[in-house]
Amino acid sequence: MTQEKSNWLTRLKTGLFKTSSQISDGITSIFTRRKLDANMLEELEEVLIMADIGAPLARKLVQDFSKNRFDKEIAPEEVKTALAEQIAELLRPVALPFVVDASKKPMIVLVVGVNGNGKTTTIGKLSALLQENGHKVMLAACDTFRAAAVEQLQRWGERAGVPVIRSHEGADPASVAFQAVEQAKQQGMDVVLIDTAGRLHNQQNLMQELEKISRVIKKIDDSAPHAVLQILDGTTGQNALTQVEAFKKLVNVSGLVVTKLDGTARGGIVLALAEKFKLPIHAVGVGEAMEDLRPFVAEEFAKSLLG
Ligand SMILES: Nc1nc2c(ncn2[C@@H]2O[C@H](COP(=O)(O)OP(=O)(O)O)[C@@H](O)[C@H]2O)c(=O)[nH]1
Ligand SMILES: [Mg+2]
């Protein structure tokens, strides 16, 4: 295993510790070398629900788990291994890396989500990753509502070494997007990541804003946007499901990123999202540093979740 890989696994494990220690402690206290019975299964279901996996999925996992195991003695480690395998299977179809479409020059990516969910931070981290992989990246600061939001993106751009197209506070987001895409095209960029505002309490405005950005960039490339990434805050638990429902009505969400998994014992929400929407989950955020955004890999995530 390369240094980088083991480093990432450690970061993922550490990041998921709040969730995994809760699940793991729960399992250890339930399965004390007794024969598997209905009570134990019920308790296991509760442990999973506490991690925000959601009741229907928790039930299904426990039912599948109990097959061929009822009335047999079982140790906590076996429970964890078995559940990790079931969870990995569930996640495999949605664990798809974010891939730059080389046939588009540039690939235009709209980044959406509720304020505070980690859009700007994720764009910063993602731009560094893409840049490292040899892609030419440009950022568009289209959350023009607050000057601080533009400054924040600018700082990430500087850290990652990628150009940021910006305008003044209160500028028309669509015009910033247009300028960015135009310049990216002229400069032969591979990807443009468009940072947007996310004031969901004003859905009408937000919808108009996102529609206008889409309309305007279509003037340059009528197949744009080529991807719409929704950023979700893992600490909001089940609320993330409602947010995806809401944004799917506004834009054509093509993939998800779940952030702040380091700050919560509710990391099971990732499973609930996978089960409910079947949308690709491209990456997870497990901290505020540049290296804390990593591709979502089913087996790694499942194992880390079980401690
Ligand atoms: N602990 C932790 N904090 C994060 C993560 N992602 C973002 N944040 C923090 O969440 C806050 C809001 O992020 P920001 O990118 O500004 O959200 P935006 O409003 O959607 O653009 C900032 O303080 C970030 O540093 C993460 O994966 N883990
Ligand atoms: Mg922001």
mmCIF file of C-alpha atoms and ligand atoms in Angstrom:
data_model
loop_
_atom_site.group_PDB
_atom_site.id
_atom_site.type_symbol
_atom_site.label_atom_id
_atom_site.label_comp_id
_atom_site.label_asym_id
_atom_site.label_seq_id
_atom_site.Cartn_x
_atom_site.Cartn_y
_atom_site.Cartn_z
ATOM 1 C CA MET A 1 0.000 0.000 0.000
ATOM 2 C CA THR A 2 1.401 3.389 -0.939
ATOM 3 C CA GLN A 3 2.000 6.020 1.691
ATOM 4 C CA GLU A 4 -0.708 8.200 0.225
ATOM 5 C CA LYS A 5 -3.252 5.401 0.235
ATOM 6 C CA SER A 6 -2.650 4.429 3.851
ATOM 7 C CA ASN A 7 -2.732 8.079 4.788
ATOM 8 C CA TRP A 8 -6.104 8.458 3.123
ATOM 9 C CA LEU A 9 -7.508 5.353 4.808
ATOM 10 C CA THR A 10 -6.389 6.711 8.152
ATOM 11 C CA ARG A 11 -8.039 10.033 7.403
ATOM 12 C CA LEU A 12 -11.249 8.314 6.343
ATOM 13 C CA LYS A 13 -11.255 6.123 9.455
ATOM 14 C CA THR A 14 -10.499 9.026 11.729
ATOM 15 C CA GLY A 15 -13.103 11.123 9.957
ATOM 16 C CA LEU A 16 -15.799 8.512 10.401
ATOM 17 C CA PHE A 17 -14.841 7.777 14.003
ATOM 18 C CA LYS A 18 -17.879 9.385 15.609
ATOM 19 C CA THR A 19 -20.225 7.213 13.581
ATOM 20 C CA SER A 20 -18.134 4.060 13.588
ATOM 21 C CA SER A 21 -17.398 4.038 17.312
ATOM 22 C CA GLN A 22 -21.091 4.381 18.054
ATOM 23 C CA ILE A 23 -21.996 1.489 15.754
ATOM 24 C CA SER A 24 -19.077 -0.614 16.912
ATOM 25 C CA ASP A 25 -19.758 -0.086 20.624
ATOM 26 C CA GLY A 26 -23.395 -0.928 20.014
ATOM 27 C CA ILE A 27 -22.512 -4.184 18.265
ATOM 28 C CA THR A 28 -20.006 -5.157 20.941
ATOM 29 C CA SER A 29 -22.539 -4.695 23.707
ATOM 30 C CA ILE A 30 -25.273 -6.640 21.909
ATOM 31 C CA PHE A 31 -23.349 -9.653 20.670
ATOM 32 C CA THR A 32 -21.831 -11.196 23.736
ATOM 33 C CA ARG A 33 -21.381 -14.770 22.567
ATOM 34 C CA ARG A 34 -24.991 -15.631 22.936
ATOM 35 C CA LYS A 35 -27.161 -17.330 20.356
ATOM 36 C CA LEU A 36 -28.647 -14.854 17.916
ATOM 37 C CA ASP A 37 -32.227 -14.040 18.895
ATOM 38 C CA ALA A 38 -34.942 -11.566 17.950
ATOM 39 C CA ASN A 39 -34.022 -9.149 20.741
ATOM 40 C CA MET A 40 -30.482 -8.842 19.550
ATOM 41 C CA LEU A 41 -31.656 -8.174 16.029
ATOM 42 C CA GLU A 42 -33.976 -5.459 17.252
ATOM 43 C CA GLU A 43 -31.146 -3.827 19.174
ATOM 44 C CA LEU A 44 -28.904 -4.016 16.143
ATOM 45 C CA GLU A 45 -31.593 -2.316 14.088
ATOM 46 C CA GLU A 46 -31.708 0.489 16.657
ATOM 47 C CA VAL A 47 -27.953 0.982 16.537
ATOM 48 C CA LEU A 48 -28.164 1.387 12.772
ATOM 49 C CA ILE A 49 -31.106 3.777 12.981
ATOM 50 C CA MET A 50 -29.145 5.896 15.488
ATOM 51 C CA ALA A 51 -26.459 6.317 12.830
ATOM 52 C CA ASP A 52 -29.137 7.750 10.514
ATOM 53 C CA ILE A 53 -29.193 4.850 8.120
ATOM 54 C CA GLY A 54 -32.979 5.191 8.122
ATOM 55 C CA ALA A 55 -35.537 2.724 9.461
ATOM 56 C CA PRO A 56 -36.466 0.857 6.244
ATOM 57 C CA LEU A 57 -32.845 0.252 5.255
ATOM 58 C CA ALA A 58 -31.799 -0.670 8.810
ATOM 59 C CA ARG A 59 -34.560 -3.268 8.850
ATOM 60 C CA LYS A 60 -33.557 -4.670 5.486
ATOM 61 C CA LEU A 61 -29.887 -4.916 6.468
ATOM 62 C CA VAL A 62 -30.738 -6.686 9.704
ATOM 63 C CA GLN A 63 -33.135 -9.092 7.990
ATOM 64 C CA ASP A 64 -30.549 -10.040 5.377
ATOM 65 C CA PHE A 65 -27.929 -10.351 8.073
ATOM 66 C CA SER A 66 -30.042 -12.731 10.186
ATOM 67 C CA LYS A 67 -30.554 -15.222 7.349
ATOM 68 C CA ASN A 68 -28.799 -18.515 8.181
ATOM 69 C CA ARG A 69 -27.495 -17.037 11.421
ATOM 70 C CA PHE A 70 -30.540 -17.267 13.683
ATOM 71 C CA ASP A 71 -30.017 -19.364 16.808
ATOM 72 C CA LYS A 72 -26.275 -19.599 16.181
ATOM 73 C CA GLU A 73 -23.571 -18.117 18.326
ATOM 74 C CA ILE A 74 -22.006 -15.044 16.792
ATOM 75 C CA ALA A 75 -19.137 -12.740 17.799
ATOM 76 C CA PRO A 76 -19.081 -8.944 17.329
ATOM 77 C CA GLU A 77 -16.263 -9.171 14.768
ATOM 78 C CA GLU A 78 -18.311 -11.503 12.556
ATOM 79 C CA VAL A 79 -21.254 -9.120 12.772
ATOM 80 C CA LYS A 80 -19.101 -6.216 11.662
ATOM 81 C CA THR A 81 -17.536 -8.124 8.797
ATOM 82 C CA ALA A 82 -20.896 -9.361 7.567
ATOM 83 C CA LEU A 83 -22.531 -5.924 7.771
ATOM 84 C CA ALA A 84 -19.564 -4.255 6.092
ATOM 85 C CA GLU A 85 -19.927 -6.660 3.176
ATOM 86 C CA GLN A 86 -23.688 -5.997 2.900
ATOM 87 C CA ILE A 87 -23.105 -2.248 3.038
ATOM 88 C CA ALA A 88 -20.330 -2.366 0.461
ATOM 89 C CA GLU A 89 -22.675 -4.210 -1.871
ATOM 90 C CA LEU A 90 -25.301 -1.527 -1.430
ATOM 91 C CA LEU A 91 -22.788 1.253 -2.083
ATOM 92 C CA ARG A 92 -20.948 -0.278 -5.034
ATOM 93 C CA PRO A 93 -23.405 0.847 -7.742
ATOM 94 C CA VAL A 94 -23.301 4.498 -6.586
ATOM 95 C CA ALA A 95 -19.638 4.781 -5.689
ATOM 96 C CA LEU A 96 -18.560 6.422 -8.918
ATOM 97 C CA PRO A 97 -15.606 8.792 -9.133
ATOM 98 C CA PHE A 98 -16.055 12.248 -10.587
ATOM 99 C CA VAL A 99 -14.639 11.993 -14.089
ATOM 100 C CA VAL A 100 -13.652 14.883 -16.325
ATOM 101 C CA ASP A 101 -15.335 14.523 -19.706
ATOM 102 C CA ALA A 102 -12.488 15.152 -22.098
ATOM 103 C CA SER A 103 -14.852 15.514 -25.046
ATOM 104 C CA LYS A 104 -16.015 18.835 -23.590
ATOM 105 C CA LYS A 105 -13.628 21.697 -23.570
ATOM 106 C CA PRO A 106 -14.349 22.864 -21.032
ATOM 107 C CA MET A 107 -16.550 20.510 -19.044
ATOM 108 C CA ILE A 108 -18.947 22.830 -17.223
ATOM 109 C CA VAL A 109 -19.899 21.765 -13.709
ATOM 110 C CA LEU A 110 -22.566 23.476 -11.658
ATOM 111 C CA VAL A 111 -22.106 23.059 -7.903
ATOM 112 C CA VAL A 112 -25.273 23.456 -5.859
ATOM 113 C CA GLY A 113 -26.534 22.947 -2.314
ATOM 114 C CA VAL A 114 -27.850 24.705 0.763
ATOM 115 C CA ASN A 115 -25.691 27.472 2.277
ATOM 116 C CA GLY A 116 -23.080 26.201 4.667
ATOM 117 C CA ASN A 117 -23.095 22.669 3.262
ATOM 118 C CA GLY A 118 -19.525 22.941 2.022
ATOM 119 C CA LYS A 119 -19.862 23.948 -1.646
ATOM 120 C CA THR A 120 -17.005 26.434 -1.739
ATOM 121 C CA THR A 121 -14.717 24.234 0.362
ATOM 122 C CA THR A 122 -15.463 21.176 -1.781
ATOM 123 C CA ILE A 123 -14.798 23.127 -4.985
ATOM 124 C CA GLY A 124 -11.468 24.229 -3.538
ATOM 125 C CA LYS A 125 -10.461 20.688 -2.582
ATOM 126 C CA LEU A 126 -11.757 19.227 -5.857
ATOM 127 C CA SER A 127 -9.919 21.775 -7.959
ATOM 128 C CA ALA A 128 -6.654 20.801 -6.247
ATOM 129 C CA LEU A 129 -7.318 17.102 -6.920
ATOM 130 C CA LEU A 130 -8.200 17.688 -10.558
ATOM 131 C CA GLN A 131 -5.193 19.922 -11.022
ATOM 132 C CA GLU A 132 -2.946 17.228 -9.537
ATOM 133 C CA ASN A 133 -4.371 14.810 -12.070
ATOM 134 C CA GLY A 134 -3.271 17.085 -14.871
ATOM 135 C CA HIS A 135 -6.532 18.861 -15.656
ATOM 136 C CA LYS A 136 -6.678 22.594 -16.289
ATOM 137 C CA VAL A 137 -9.295 23.986 -13.932
ATOM 138 C CA MET A 138 -11.049 27.336 -13.644
ATOM 139 C CA LEU A 139 -13.409 28.464 -10.887
ATOM 140 C CA ALA A 140 -16.385 30.794 -11.211
ATOM 141 C CA ALA A 141 -17.457 32.747 -8.119
ATOM 142 C CA CYS A 142 -21.201 32.899 -8.745
ATOM 143 C CA ASP A 143 -22.260 33.172 -5.109
ATOM 144 C CA THR A 144 -22.121 36.943 -5.424
ATOM 145 C CA PHE A 145 -24.560 37.516 -2.589
ATOM 146 C CA ARG A 146 -21.806 38.026 -0.014
ATOM 147 C CA ALA A 147 -18.358 39.451 -0.682
ATOM 148 C CA ALA A 148 -16.952 36.970 1.841
ATOM 149 C CA ALA A 149 -18.099 34.051 -0.314
ATOM 150 C CA VAL A 150 -16.168 35.380 -3.307
ATOM 151 C CA GLU A 151 -13.076 35.987 -1.142
ATOM 152 C CA GLN A 152 -13.282 32.450 0.229
ATOM 153 C CA LEU A 153 -13.311 30.940 -3.263
ATOM 154 C CA GLN A 154 -10.460 33.229 -4.280
ATOM 155 C CA ARG A 155 -8.346 31.915 -1.382
ATOM 156 C CA TRP A 156 -9.034 28.305 -2.345
ATOM 157 C CA GLY A 157 -8.108 29.151 -5.931
ATOM 158 C CA GLU A 158 -4.803 30.594 -4.780
ATOM 159 C CA ARG A 159 -4.041 27.586 -2.604
ATOM 160 C CA ALA A 160 -4.863 25.133 -5.380
ATOM 161 C CA GLY A 161 -3.154 27.284 -7.997
ATOM 162 C CA VAL A 162 -6.194 27.654 -10.251
ATOM 163 C CA PRO A 163 -7.661 30.876 -11.691
ATOM 164 C CA VAL A 164 -10.899 32.295 -10.243
ATOM 165 C CA ILE A 165 -13.273 34.440 -12.280
ATOM 166 C CA ARG A 166 -15.085 36.870 -10.022
ATOM 167 C CA SER A 167 -16.981 40.097 -9.981
ATOM 168 C CA HIS A 168 -18.175 42.568 -7.370
ATOM 169 C CA GLU A 169 -20.616 41.763 -4.547
ATOM 170 C CA GLY A 170 -24.170 41.675 -5.854
ATOM 171 C CA ALA A 171 -23.105 41.114 -9.465
ATOM 172 C CA ASP A 172 -25.316 38.969 -11.667
ATOM 173 C CA PRO A 173 -24.235 35.343 -11.046
ATOM 174 C CA ALA A 174 -25.159 34.368 -14.606
ATOM 175 C CA SER A 175 -22.895 37.027 -16.061
ATOM 176 C CA VAL A 176 -19.973 35.798 -13.941
ATOM 177 C CA ALA A 177 -20.662 32.244 -15.134
ATOM 178 C CA PHE A 178 -20.761 33.423 -18.743
ATOM 179 C CA GLN A 179 -17.438 35.244 -18.439
ATOM 180 C CA ALA A 180 -15.833 32.259 -16.767
ATOM 181 C CA VAL A 181 -16.962 29.788 -19.417
ATOM 182 C CA GLU A 182 -15.950 32.145 -22.205
ATOM 183 C CA GLN A 183 -12.473 32.632 -20.763
ATOM 184 C CA ALA A 184 -12.098 28.946 -20.006
ATOM 185 C CA LYS A 185 -12.866 28.174 -23.632
ATOM 186 C CA GLN A 186 -10.363 30.747 -24.881
ATOM 187 C CA GLN A 187 -7.685 29.463 -22.538
ATOM 188 C CA GLY A 188 -8.253 25.797 -23.341
ATOM 189 C CA MET A 189 -9.358 24.819 -19.839
ATOM 190 C CA ASP A 190 -10.630 21.274 -19.188
ATOM 191 C CA VAL A 191 -13.091 22.035 -16.381
ATOM 192 C CA VAL A 192 -15.006 25.002 -15.009
ATOM 193 C CA LEU A 193 -16.455 24.593 -11.516
ATOM 194 C CA ILE A 194 -19.265 27.059 -10.866
ATOM 195 C CA ASP A 195 -19.839 27.984 -7.209
ATOM 196 C CA THR A 196 -23.422 29.073 -6.534
ATOM 197 C CA ALA A 197 -25.520 30.478 -3.709
ATOM 198 C CA GLY A 198 -27.910 28.206 -1.836
ATOM 199 C CA ARG A 199 -30.597 30.217 -0.164
ATOM 200 C CA LEU A 200 -33.200 27.510 -0.102
ATOM 201 C CA HIS A 201 -35.655 29.496 2.015
ATOM 202 C CA ASN A 202 -36.199 31.502 -1.128
ATOM 203 C CA GLN A 203 -36.721 28.663 -3.581
ATOM 204 C CA GLN A 204 -38.258 30.840 -6.264
ATOM 205 C CA ASN A 205 -35.223 33.137 -6.444
ATOM 206 C CA LEU A 206 -32.798 30.270 -6.256
ATOM 207 C CA MET A 207 -34.555 28.448 -9.058
ATOM 208 C CA GLN A 208 -34.497 31.565 -11.236
ATOM 209 C CA GLU A 209 -30.846 32.100 -10.480
ATOM 210 C CA LEU A 210 -29.816 28.540 -11.330
ATOM 211 C CA GLU A 211 -32.015 28.576 -14.438
ATOM 212 C CA LYS A 212 -30.461 31.805 -15.607
ATOM 213 C CA ILE A 213 -26.932 30.481 -15.107
ATOM 214 C CA SER A 214 -27.842 27.362 -17.123
ATOM 215 C CA ARG A 215 -29.495 29.404 -19.867
ATOM 216 C CA VAL A 216 -26.576 31.763 -20.217
ATOM 217 C CA ILE A 217 -23.854 29.097 -20.340
ATOM 218 C CA LYS A 218 -25.900 27.231 -22.966
ATOM 219 C CA LYS A 219 -25.246 30.186 -25.263
ATOM 220 C CA ILE A 220 -21.629 29.067 -25.332
ATOM 221 C CA ASP A 221 -22.244 25.311 -25.186
ATOM 222 C CA ASP A 222 -25.810 24.114 -25.566
ATOM 223 C CA SER A 223 -25.023 20.814 -23.843
ATOM 224 C CA ALA A 224 -23.989 22.630 -20.625
ATOM 225 C CA PRO A 225 -24.029 22.172 -17.687
ATOM 226 C CA HIS A 226 -22.374 18.788 -18.148
ATOM 227 C CA ALA A 227 -22.645 17.859 -14.486
ATOM 228 C CA VAL A 228 -24.573 19.205 -11.517
ATOM 229 C CA LEU A 229 -22.997 18.302 -8.187
ATOM 230 C CA GLN A 230 -25.091 18.664 -5.072
ATOM 231 C CA ILE A 231 -23.117 19.134 -1.881
ATOM 232 C CA LEU A 232 -24.736 17.776 1.293
ATOM 233 C CA ASP A 233 -23.800 18.319 4.922
ATOM 234 C CA GLY A 234 -23.509 14.931 6.639
ATOM 235 C CA THR A 235 -24.256 16.440 10.051
ATOM 236 C CA THR A 236 -27.823 17.258 8.986
ATOM 237 C CA GLY A 237 -28.707 13.556 8.973
ATOM 238 C CA GLN A 238 -32.045 12.668 7.455
ATOM 239 C CA ASN A 239 -32.574 16.286 6.397
ATOM 240 C CA ALA A 240 -30.127 15.645 3.570
ATOM 241 C CA LEU A 241 -32.792 13.461 1.948
ATOM 242 C CA THR A 242 -35.244 16.362 1.905
ATOM 243 C CA GLN A 243 -32.582 18.625 0.406
ATOM 244 C CA VAL A 244 -31.944 16.269 -2.486
ATOM 245 C CA GLU A 245 -35.701 16.111 -3.169
ATOM 246 C CA ALA A 246 -35.829 19.916 -3.187
ATOM 247 C CA PHE A 247 -32.827 20.421 -5.473
ATOM 248 C CA LYS A 248 -33.890 17.703 -7.886
ATOM 249 C CA LYS A 249 -36.915 19.899 -8.565
ATOM 250 C CA LEU A 250 -34.705 22.883 -9.370
ATOM 251 C CA VAL A 251 -31.880 21.318 -11.367
ATOM 252 C CA ASN A 252 -30.831 18.055 -12.940
ATOM 253 C CA VAL A 253 -28.590 16.786 -10.115
ATOM 254 C CA SER A 254 -26.072 14.332 -11.568
ATOM 255 C CA GLY A 255 -24.042 13.435 -8.488
ATOM 256 C CA LEU A 256 -23.584 13.986 -4.769
ATOM 257 C CA VAL A 257 -20.777 14.842 -2.361
ATOM 258 C CA VAL A 258 -21.355 14.417 1.388
ATOM 259 C CA THR A 259 -19.231 16.678 3.600
ATOM 260 C CA LYS A 260 -18.454 17.003 7.328
ATOM 261 C CA LEU A 261 -18.655 13.284 8.038
ATOM 262 C CA ASP A 262 -15.927 13.935 10.611
ATOM 263 C CA GLY A 263 -18.345 16.043 12.644
ATOM 264 C CA THR A 264 -21.140 13.562 13.107
ATOM 265 C CA ALA A 265 -22.251 10.195 14.451
ATOM 266 C CA ARG A 266 -24.856 10.158 11.679
ATOM 267 C CA GLY A 267 -22.617 9.043 8.823
ATOM 268 C CA GLY A 268 -25.158 6.339 7.977
ATOM 269 C CA ILE A 269 -26.964 9.039 6.006
ATOM 270 C CA VAL A 270 -24.661 8.203 3.100
ATOM 271 C CA LEU A 271 -26.307 4.757 2.946
ATOM 272 C CA ALA A 272 -29.787 6.219 3.119
ATOM 273 C CA LEU A 273 -28.908 8.549 0.226
ATOM 274 C CA ALA A 274 -27.472 5.688 -1.820
ATOM 275 C CA GLU A 275 -30.573 3.547 -1.261
ATOM 276 C CA LYS A 276 -33.097 6.294 -1.900
ATOM 277 C CA PHE A 277 -31.753 8.178 -4.917
ATOM 278 C CA LYS A 278 -29.293 5.820 -6.600
ATOM 279 C CA LEU A 279 -27.391 8.950 -7.666
ATOM 280 C CA PRO A 280 -23.621 8.663 -7.972
ATOM 281 C CA ILE A 281 -21.801 9.610 -4.768
ATOM 282 C CA HIS A 282 -18.511 10.977 -6.030
ATOM 283 C CA ALA A 283 -16.663 11.905 -2.870
ATOM 284 C CA VAL A 284 -16.905 12.477 0.865
ATOM 285 C CA GLY A 285 -15.513 15.248 3.027
ATOM 286 C CA VAL A 286 -13.909 14.270 6.322
ATOM 287 C CA GLY A 287 -12.294 17.536 7.382
ATOM 288 C CA GLU A 288 -11.507 21.094 6.409
ATOM 289 C CA ALA A 289 -8.050 20.532 4.923
ATOM 290 C CA MET A 290 -7.258 20.245 1.236
ATOM 291 C CA GLU A 291 -6.612 16.480 1.549
ATOM 292 C CA ASP A 292 -9.895 15.820 3.299
ATOM 293 C CA LEU A 293 -11.950 15.274 0.173
ATOM 294 C CA ARG A 294 -11.493 11.865 -1.360
ATOM 295 C CA PRO A 295 -13.194 9.655 -3.930
ATOM 296 C CA PHE A 296 -15.940 7.513 -2.514
ATOM 297 C CA VAL A 297 -14.940 3.835 -2.535
ATOM 298 C CA ALA A 298 -17.604 1.344 -1.417
ATOM 299 C CA GLU A 299 -15.439 -1.197 0.438
ATOM 300 C CA GLU A 300 -13.282 1.394 2.161
ATOM 301 C CA PHE A 301 -16.259 3.387 3.308
ATOM 302 C CA ALA A 302 -18.187 0.326 4.521
ATOM 303 C CA LYS A 303 -15.208 -0.977 6.497
ATOM 304 C CA SER A 304 -14.445 2.401 7.991
ATOM 305 C CA LEU A 305 -18.073 2.820 9.010
ATOM 306 C CA LEU A 306 -17.997 -0.434 10.970
ATOM 307 C CA GLY A 307 -14.817 0.566 12.811
HETATM 308 N N1 LIG B 1 -15.209 19.466 9.526
HETATM 309 C C1 LIG B 1 -15.489 19.716 8.252
HETATM 310 N N2 LIG B 1 -15.834 20.964 7.888
HETATM 311 C C2 LIG B 1 -16.148 21.193 6.594
HETATM 312 C C3 LIG B 1 -16.107 20.167 5.623
HETATM 313 N N3 LIG B 1 -16.474 20.724 4.440
HETATM 314 C C4 LIG B 1 -16.718 22.030 4.678
HETATM 315 N N4 LIG B 1 -16.527 22.340 5.984
HETATM 316 C C5 LIG B 1 -16.699 23.637 6.671
HETATM 317 O O1 LIG B 1 -18.056 24.027 6.590
HETATM 318 C C6 LIG B 1 -18.173 25.424 6.546
HETATM 319 C C7 LIG B 1 -19.049 25.847 5.381
HETATM 320 O O2 LIG B 1 -18.411 25.493 4.175
HETATM 321 P P1 LIG B 1 -18.574 26.338 2.838
HETATM 322 O O3 LIG B 1 -17.717 25.678 1.818
HETATM 323 O O4 LIG B 1 -18.362 27.778 3.076
HETATM 324 O O5 LIG B 1 -20.113 26.092 2.496
HETATM 325 P P2 LIG B 1 -21.017 26.743 1.352
HETATM 326 O O6 LIG B 1 -21.834 27.815 1.989
HETATM 327 O O7 LIG B 1 -21.892 25.619 0.864
HETATM 328 O O8 LIG B 1 -20.109 27.243 0.291
HETATM 329 C C8 LIG B 1 -16.747 25.964 6.442
HETATM 330 O O9 LIG B 1 -16.333 26.405 7.711
HETATM 331 C C9 LIG B 1 -15.938 24.746 6.003
HETATM 332 O O10 LIG B 1 -14.595 24.802 6.447
HETATM 333 C C10 LIG B 1 -15.751 18.825 6.031
HETATM 334 O O11 LIG B 1 -15.712 17.853 5.274
HETATM 335 N N5 LIG B 1 -15.464 18.670 7.364
HETATM 336 MG MG MG B 2 -19.965 29.121 -0.487
#
